[in-house]
PDB file of C-alpha atoms in Angstrom:
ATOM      1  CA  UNK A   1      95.602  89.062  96.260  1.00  0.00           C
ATOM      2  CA  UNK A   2      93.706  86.271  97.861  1.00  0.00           C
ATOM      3  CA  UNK A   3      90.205  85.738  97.810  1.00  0.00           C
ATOM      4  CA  UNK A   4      89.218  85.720 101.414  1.00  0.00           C
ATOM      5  CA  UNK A   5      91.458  88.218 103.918  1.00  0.00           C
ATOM      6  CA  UNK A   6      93.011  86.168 106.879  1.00  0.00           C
ATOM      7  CA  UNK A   7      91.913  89.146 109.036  1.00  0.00           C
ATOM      8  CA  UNK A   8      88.941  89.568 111.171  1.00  0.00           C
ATOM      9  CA  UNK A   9      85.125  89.489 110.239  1.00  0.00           C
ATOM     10  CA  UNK A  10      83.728  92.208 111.428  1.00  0.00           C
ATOM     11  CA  UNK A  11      81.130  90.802 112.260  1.00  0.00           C
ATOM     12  CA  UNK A  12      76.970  90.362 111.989  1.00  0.00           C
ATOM     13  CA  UNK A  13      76.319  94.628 111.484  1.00  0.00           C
ATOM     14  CA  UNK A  14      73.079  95.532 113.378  1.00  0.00           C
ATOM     15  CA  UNK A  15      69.827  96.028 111.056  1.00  0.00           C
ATOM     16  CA  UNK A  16      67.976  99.216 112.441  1.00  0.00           C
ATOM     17  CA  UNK A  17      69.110 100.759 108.942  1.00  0.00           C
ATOM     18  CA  UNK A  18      67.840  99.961 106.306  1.00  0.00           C
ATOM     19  CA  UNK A  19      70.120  96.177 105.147  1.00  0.00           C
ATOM     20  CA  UNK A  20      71.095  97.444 101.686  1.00  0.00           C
ATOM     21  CA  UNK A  21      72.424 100.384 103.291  1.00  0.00           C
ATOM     22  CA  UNK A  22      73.632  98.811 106.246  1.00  0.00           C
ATOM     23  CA  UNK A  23      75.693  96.061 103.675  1.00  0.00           C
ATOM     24  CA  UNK A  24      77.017  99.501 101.654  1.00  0.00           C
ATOM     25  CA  UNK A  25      78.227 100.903 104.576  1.00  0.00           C
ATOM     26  CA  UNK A  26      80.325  98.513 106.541  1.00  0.00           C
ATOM     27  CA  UNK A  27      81.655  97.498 103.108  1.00  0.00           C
ATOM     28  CA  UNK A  28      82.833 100.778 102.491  1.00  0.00           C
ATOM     29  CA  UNK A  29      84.521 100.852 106.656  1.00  0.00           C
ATOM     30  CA  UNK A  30      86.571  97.441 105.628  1.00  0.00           C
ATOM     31  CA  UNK A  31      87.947  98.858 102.960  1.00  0.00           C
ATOM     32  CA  UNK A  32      88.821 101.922 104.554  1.00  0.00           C
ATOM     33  CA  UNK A  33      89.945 100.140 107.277  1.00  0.00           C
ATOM     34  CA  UNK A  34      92.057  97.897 105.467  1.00  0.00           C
ATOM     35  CA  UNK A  35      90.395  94.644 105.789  1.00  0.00           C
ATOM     36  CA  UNK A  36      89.730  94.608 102.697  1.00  0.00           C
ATOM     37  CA  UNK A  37      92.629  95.652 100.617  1.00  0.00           C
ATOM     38  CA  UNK A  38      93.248  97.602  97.073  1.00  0.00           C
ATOM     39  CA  UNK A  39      93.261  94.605  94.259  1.00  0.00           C
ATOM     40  CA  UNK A  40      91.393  92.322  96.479  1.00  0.00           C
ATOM     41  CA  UNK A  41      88.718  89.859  95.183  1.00  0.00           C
ATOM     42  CA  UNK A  42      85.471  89.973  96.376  1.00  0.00           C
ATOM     43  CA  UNK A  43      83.447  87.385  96.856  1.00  0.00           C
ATOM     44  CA  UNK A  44      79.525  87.609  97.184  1.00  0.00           C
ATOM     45  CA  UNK A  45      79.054  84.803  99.174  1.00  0.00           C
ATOM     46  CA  UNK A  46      82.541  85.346 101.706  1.00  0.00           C
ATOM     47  CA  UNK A  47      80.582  89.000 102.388  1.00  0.00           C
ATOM     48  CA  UNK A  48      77.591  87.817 102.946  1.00  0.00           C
ATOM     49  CA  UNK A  49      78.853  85.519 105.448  1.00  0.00           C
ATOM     50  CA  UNK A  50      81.364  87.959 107.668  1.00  0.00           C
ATOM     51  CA  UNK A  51      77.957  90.373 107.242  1.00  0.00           C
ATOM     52  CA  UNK A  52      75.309  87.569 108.351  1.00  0.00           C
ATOM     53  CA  UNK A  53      73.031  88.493 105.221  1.00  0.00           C
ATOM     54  CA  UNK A  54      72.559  86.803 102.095  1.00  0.00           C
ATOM     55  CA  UNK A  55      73.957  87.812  98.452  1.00  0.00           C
ATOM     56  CA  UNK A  56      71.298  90.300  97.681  1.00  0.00           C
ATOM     57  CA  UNK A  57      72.226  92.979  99.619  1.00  0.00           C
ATOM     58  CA  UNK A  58      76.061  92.233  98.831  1.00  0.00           C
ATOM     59  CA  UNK A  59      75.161  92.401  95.179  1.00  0.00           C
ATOM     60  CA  UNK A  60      73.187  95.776  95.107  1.00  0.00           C
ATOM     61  CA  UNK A  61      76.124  97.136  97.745  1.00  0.00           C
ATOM     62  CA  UNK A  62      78.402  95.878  95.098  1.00  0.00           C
ATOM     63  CA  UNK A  63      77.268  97.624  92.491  1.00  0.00           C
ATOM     64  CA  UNK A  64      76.524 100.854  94.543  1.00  0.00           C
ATOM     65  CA  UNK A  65      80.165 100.801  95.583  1.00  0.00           C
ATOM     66  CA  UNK A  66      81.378 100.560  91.664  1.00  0.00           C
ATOM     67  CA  UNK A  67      79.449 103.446  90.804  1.00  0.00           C
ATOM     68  CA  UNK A  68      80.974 105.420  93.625  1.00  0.00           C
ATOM     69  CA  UNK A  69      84.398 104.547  92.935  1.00  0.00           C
ATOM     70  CA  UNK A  70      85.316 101.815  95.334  1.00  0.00           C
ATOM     71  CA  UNK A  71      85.221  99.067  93.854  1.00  0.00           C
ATOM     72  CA  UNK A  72      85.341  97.718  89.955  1.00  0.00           C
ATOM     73  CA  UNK A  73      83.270  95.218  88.826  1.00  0.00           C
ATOM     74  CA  UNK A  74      85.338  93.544  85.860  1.00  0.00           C
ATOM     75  CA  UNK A  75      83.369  91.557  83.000  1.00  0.00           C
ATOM     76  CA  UNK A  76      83.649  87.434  83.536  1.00  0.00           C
ATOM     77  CA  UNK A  77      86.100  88.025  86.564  1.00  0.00           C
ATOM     78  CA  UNK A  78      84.092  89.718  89.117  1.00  0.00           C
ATOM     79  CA  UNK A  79      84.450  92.427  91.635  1.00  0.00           C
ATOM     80  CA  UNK A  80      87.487  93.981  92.935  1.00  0.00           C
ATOM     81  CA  UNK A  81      88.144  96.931  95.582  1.00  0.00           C
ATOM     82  CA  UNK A  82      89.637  99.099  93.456  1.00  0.00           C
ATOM     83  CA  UNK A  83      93.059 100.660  93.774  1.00  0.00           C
ATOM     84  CA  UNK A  84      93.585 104.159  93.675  1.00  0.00           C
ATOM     85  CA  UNK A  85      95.484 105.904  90.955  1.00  0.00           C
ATOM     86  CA  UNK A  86      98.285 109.134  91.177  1.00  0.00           C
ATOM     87  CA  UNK A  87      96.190 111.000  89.480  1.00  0.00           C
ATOM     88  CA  UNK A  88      92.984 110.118  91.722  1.00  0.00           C
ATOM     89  CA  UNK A  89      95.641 110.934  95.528  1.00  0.00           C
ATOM     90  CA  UNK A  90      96.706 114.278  93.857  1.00  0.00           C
ATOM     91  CA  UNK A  91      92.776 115.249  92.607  1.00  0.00           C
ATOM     92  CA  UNK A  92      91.039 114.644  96.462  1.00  0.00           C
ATOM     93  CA  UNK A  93      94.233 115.513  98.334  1.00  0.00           C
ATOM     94  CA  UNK A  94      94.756 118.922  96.816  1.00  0.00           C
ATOM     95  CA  UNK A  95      90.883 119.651  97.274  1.00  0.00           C
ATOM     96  CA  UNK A  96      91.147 118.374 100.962  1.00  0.00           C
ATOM     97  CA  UNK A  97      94.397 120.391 101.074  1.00  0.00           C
ATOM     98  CA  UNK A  98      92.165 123.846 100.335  1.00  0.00           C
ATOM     99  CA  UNK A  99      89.836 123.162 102.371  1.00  0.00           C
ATOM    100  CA  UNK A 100      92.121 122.641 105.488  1.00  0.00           C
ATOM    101  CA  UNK A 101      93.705 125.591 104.685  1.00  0.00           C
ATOM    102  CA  UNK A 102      90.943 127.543 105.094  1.00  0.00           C
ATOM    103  CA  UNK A 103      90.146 125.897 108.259  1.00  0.00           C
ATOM    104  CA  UNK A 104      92.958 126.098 109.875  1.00  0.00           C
ATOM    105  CA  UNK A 105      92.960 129.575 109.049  1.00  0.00           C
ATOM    106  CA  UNK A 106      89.791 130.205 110.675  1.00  0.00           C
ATOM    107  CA  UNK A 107      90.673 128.018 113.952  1.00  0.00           C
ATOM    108  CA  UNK A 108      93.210 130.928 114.686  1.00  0.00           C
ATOM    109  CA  UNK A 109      90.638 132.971 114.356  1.00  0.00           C
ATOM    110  CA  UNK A 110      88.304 132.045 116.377  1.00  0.00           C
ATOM    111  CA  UNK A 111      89.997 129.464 119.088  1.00  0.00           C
ATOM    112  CA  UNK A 112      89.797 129.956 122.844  1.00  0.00           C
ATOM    113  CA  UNK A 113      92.308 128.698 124.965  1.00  0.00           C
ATOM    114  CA  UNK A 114      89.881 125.659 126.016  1.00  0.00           C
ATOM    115  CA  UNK A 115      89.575 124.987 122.167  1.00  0.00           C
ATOM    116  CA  UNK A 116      93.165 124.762 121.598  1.00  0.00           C
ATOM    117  CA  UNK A 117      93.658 122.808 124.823  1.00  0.00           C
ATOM    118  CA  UNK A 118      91.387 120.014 123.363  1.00  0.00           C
ATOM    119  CA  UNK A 119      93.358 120.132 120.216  1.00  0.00           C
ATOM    120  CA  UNK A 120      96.004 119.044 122.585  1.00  0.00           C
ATOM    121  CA  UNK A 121      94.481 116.219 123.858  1.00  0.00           C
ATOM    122  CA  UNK A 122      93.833 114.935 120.780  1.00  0.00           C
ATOM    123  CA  UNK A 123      97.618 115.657 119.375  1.00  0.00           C
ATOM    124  CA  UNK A 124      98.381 113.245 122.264  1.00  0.00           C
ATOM    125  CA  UNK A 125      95.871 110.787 121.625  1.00  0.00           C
ATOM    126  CA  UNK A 126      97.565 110.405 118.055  1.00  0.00           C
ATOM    127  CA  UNK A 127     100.725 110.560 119.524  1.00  0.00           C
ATOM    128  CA  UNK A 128      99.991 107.628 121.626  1.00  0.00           C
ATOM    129  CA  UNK A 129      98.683 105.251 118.693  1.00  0.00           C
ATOM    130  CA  UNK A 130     101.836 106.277 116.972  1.00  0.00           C
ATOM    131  CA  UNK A 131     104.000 104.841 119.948  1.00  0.00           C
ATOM    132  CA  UNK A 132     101.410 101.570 120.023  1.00  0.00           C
ATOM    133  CA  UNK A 133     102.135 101.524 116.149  1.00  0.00           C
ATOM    134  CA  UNK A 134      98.195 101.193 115.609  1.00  0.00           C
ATOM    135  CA  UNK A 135      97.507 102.515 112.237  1.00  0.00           C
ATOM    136  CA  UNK A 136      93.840 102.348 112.259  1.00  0.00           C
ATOM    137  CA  UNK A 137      93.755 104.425 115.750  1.00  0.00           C
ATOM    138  CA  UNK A 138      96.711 106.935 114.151  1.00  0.00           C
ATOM    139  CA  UNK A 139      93.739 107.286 111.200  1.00  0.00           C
ATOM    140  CA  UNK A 140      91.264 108.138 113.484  1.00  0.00           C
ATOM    141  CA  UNK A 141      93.084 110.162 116.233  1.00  0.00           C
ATOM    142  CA  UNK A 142      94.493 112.122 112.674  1.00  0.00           C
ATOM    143  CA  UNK A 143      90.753 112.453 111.738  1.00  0.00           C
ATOM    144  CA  UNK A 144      89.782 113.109 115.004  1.00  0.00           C
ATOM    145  CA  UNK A 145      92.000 116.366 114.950  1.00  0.00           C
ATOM    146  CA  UNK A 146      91.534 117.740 111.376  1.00  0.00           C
ATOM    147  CA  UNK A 147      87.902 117.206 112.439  1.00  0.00           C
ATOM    148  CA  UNK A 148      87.652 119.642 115.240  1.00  0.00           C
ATOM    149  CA  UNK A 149      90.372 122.268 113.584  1.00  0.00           C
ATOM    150  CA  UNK A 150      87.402 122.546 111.327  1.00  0.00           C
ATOM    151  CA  UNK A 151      84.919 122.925 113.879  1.00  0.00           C
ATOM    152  CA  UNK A 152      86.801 125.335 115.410  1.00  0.00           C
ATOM    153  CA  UNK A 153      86.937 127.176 112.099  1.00  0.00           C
ATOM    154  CA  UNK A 154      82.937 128.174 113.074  1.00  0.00           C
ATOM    155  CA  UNK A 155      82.250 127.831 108.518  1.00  0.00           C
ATOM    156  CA  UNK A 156      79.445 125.864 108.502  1.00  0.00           C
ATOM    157  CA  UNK A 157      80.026 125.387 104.590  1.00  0.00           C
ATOM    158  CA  UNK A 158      83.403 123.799 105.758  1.00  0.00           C
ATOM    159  CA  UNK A 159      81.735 121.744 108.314  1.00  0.00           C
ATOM    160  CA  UNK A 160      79.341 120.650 105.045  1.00  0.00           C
ATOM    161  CA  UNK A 161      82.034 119.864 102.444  1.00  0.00           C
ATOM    162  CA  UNK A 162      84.830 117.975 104.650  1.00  0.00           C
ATOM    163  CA  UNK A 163      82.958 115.290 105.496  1.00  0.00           C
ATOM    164  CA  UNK A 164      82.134 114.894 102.126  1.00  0.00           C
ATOM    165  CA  UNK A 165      86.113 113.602 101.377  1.00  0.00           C
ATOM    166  CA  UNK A 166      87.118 112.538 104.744  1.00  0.00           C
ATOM    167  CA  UNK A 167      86.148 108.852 103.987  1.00  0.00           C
ATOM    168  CA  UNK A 168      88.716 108.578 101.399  1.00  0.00           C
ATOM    169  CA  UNK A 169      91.204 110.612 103.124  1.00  0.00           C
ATOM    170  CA  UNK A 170      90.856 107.645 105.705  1.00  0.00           C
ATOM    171  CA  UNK A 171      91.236 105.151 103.176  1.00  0.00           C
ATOM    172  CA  UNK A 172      94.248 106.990 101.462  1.00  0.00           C
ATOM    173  CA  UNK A 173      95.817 107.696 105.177  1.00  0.00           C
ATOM    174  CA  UNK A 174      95.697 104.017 106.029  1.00  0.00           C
ATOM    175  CA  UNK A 175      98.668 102.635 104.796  1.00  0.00           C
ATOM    176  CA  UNK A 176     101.005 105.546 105.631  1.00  0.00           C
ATOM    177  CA  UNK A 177      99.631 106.024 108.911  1.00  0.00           C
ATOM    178  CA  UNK A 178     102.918 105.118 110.608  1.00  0.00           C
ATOM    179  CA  UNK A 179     105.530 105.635 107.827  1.00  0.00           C
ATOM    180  CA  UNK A 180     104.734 108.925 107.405  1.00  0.00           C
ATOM    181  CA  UNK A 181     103.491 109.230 111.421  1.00  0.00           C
ATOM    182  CA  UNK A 182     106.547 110.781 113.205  1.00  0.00           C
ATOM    183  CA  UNK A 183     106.709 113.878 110.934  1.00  0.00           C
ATOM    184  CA  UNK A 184     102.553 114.187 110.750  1.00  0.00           C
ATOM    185  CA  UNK A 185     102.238 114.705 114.342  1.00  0.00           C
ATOM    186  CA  UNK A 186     105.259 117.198 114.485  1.00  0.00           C
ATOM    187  CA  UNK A 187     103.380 119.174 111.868  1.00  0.00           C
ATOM    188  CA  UNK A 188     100.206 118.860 113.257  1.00  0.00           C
ATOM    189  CA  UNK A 189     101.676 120.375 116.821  1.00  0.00           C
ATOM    190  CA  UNK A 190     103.192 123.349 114.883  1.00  0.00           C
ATOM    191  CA  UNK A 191      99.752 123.999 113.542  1.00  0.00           C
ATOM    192  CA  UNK A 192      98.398 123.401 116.910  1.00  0.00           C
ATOM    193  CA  UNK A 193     100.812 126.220 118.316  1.00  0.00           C
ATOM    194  CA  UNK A 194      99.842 128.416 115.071  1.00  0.00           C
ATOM    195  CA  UNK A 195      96.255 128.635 116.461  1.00  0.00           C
ATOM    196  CA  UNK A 196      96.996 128.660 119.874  1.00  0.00           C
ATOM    197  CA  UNK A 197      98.816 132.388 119.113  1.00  0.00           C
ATOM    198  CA  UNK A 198      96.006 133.416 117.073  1.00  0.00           C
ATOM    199  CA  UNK A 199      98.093 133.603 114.231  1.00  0.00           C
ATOM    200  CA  UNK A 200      96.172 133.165 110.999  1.00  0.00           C
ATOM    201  CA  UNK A 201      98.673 133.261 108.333  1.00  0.00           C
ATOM    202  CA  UNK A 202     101.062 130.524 109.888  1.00  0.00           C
ATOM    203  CA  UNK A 203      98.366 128.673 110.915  1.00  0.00           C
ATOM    204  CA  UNK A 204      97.156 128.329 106.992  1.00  0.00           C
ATOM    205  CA  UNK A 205     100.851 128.300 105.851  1.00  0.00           C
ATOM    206  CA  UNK A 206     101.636 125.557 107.788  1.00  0.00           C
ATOM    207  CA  UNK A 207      98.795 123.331 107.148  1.00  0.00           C
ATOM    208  CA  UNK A 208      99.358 123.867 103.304  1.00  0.00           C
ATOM    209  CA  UNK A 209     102.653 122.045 103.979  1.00  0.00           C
ATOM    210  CA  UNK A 210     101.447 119.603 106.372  1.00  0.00           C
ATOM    211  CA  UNK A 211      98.777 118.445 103.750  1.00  0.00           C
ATOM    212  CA  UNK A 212     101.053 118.780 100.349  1.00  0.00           C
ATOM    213  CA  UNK A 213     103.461 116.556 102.598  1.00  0.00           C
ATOM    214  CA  UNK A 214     100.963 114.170 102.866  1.00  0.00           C
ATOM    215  CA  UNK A 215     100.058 113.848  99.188  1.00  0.00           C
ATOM    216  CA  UNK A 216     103.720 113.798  98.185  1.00  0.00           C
ATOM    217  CA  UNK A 217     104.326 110.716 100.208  1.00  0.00           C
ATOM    218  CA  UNK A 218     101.337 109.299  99.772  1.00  0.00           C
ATOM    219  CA  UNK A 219     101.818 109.629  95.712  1.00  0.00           C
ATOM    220  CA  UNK A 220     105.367 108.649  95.922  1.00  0.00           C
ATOM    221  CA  UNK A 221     103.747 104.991  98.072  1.00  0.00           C
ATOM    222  CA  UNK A 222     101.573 104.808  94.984  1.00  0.00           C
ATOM    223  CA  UNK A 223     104.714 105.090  92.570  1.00  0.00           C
ATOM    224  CA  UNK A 224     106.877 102.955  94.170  1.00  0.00           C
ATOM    225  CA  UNK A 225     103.905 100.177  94.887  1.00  0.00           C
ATOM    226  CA  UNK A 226     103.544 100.274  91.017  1.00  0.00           C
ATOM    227  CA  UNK A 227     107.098 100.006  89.886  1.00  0.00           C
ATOM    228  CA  UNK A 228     107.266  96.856  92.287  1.00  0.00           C
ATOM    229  CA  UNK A 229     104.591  94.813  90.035  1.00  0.00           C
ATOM    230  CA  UNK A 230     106.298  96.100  86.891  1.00  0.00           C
TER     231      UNK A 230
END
């Protein structure tokens, strides 16, 4: 992987936050975002300078990231966004698959018909980044719409815990945001329909599929990714 990525900077991030925290955070976006890629060196000083800060910040963001899993800081080498394992997809996507589950059971529940007609808009929103082939607005229009089936679920311990794994849900989503695009967003409009006829036990049914679909490909990118640097 090169050192520097040929896309982008994001730019200078604003400073309202506190900077070590403002440095962790936009970190953690590029690589969720792609800009910075699985296996990619990272350089202090190249961060500091698409960030407009100095090393320090970088450094302590750095080593905040390691700890939380992002990124692995190798002895006499340096650091490295790290790149998830099989065993790592299968552990967060079956615990994001149970909790969807349960939310999309308790959209039926509880949806109006102006709920389900903003679930809707949003299917088409993801629908439409899926016909510009624009993978990081297919991530968030996907987000987007798991987000609110949850909110619509009126569990405010769901509302709690999701969050908690939708940043690497992102992350994972990323790069099979159009391969696997076509077939999300015809699952996610049977689900949508599920809801819409107040029908609990489909609606949970089929967004147990919809999300062990996604882990199986996603798993199976992993595999074949691997087997290509054998």
């Amino acid at each position: 992987m090169p050192d520097v990525p040929a896309v982008a900077a994001r730019g200078p991030i604003s400073r309202p936050a506190p900077l070590r925290q403002a440095v962790y955070e936009a970190l953690i976006e590029m690589i969720i975002s792609g800009r910075l890629m699985p296996g990619q060196h990272l350089v202090e000083a190249d961060l500091a300078d698409r960030l407009g800060v100095s090393r320090q910040p970088v450094r302590e963001a750095l080593q905040r990231l390691q700890a939380a899993g992002w990124v692995d800081l190798r002895p006499a080498q340096g650091a490295f966004v790290h790149s998830p394992t099989v065993q790592e997809c299968a552990q967060l996507l079956g615990v994001r698959a149970v909790l969807e589950t349960y939310s999309a059971r308790g959209a039926a529940e509880h949806a109006t018909a102006d709920d389900v007609a903003r679930l809707w808009v949003l299917q088409q929103a993801g629908l439409d980044a899926l016909t510009a082939q624009d993978a990081r607005a297919i991530v968030e229009a996907n987000a987007a719409l798991h987000s609110h089936i949850t909110t619509l679920s009126r569990n405010a311990v769901l509302a709690e815990l999701i969050p908690q794994v939708d940043q690497r849900v992102r992350w994972y989503y990323m790069p099979i945001a159009k391969p696997r695009g076509n077939d999300a967003w015809s699952e996610h409009a049977l689900i949508i329909e599920a809801i819409g006829a107040g029908d609990p036990d489909q609606a949970e049914a089929l967004m147990r599929r919809h999300t062990q679909n996604t882990t199986d490909f996603y798993c199976r990118q992993i595999e074949a990714a691997a087997g290509l640097e054998l």
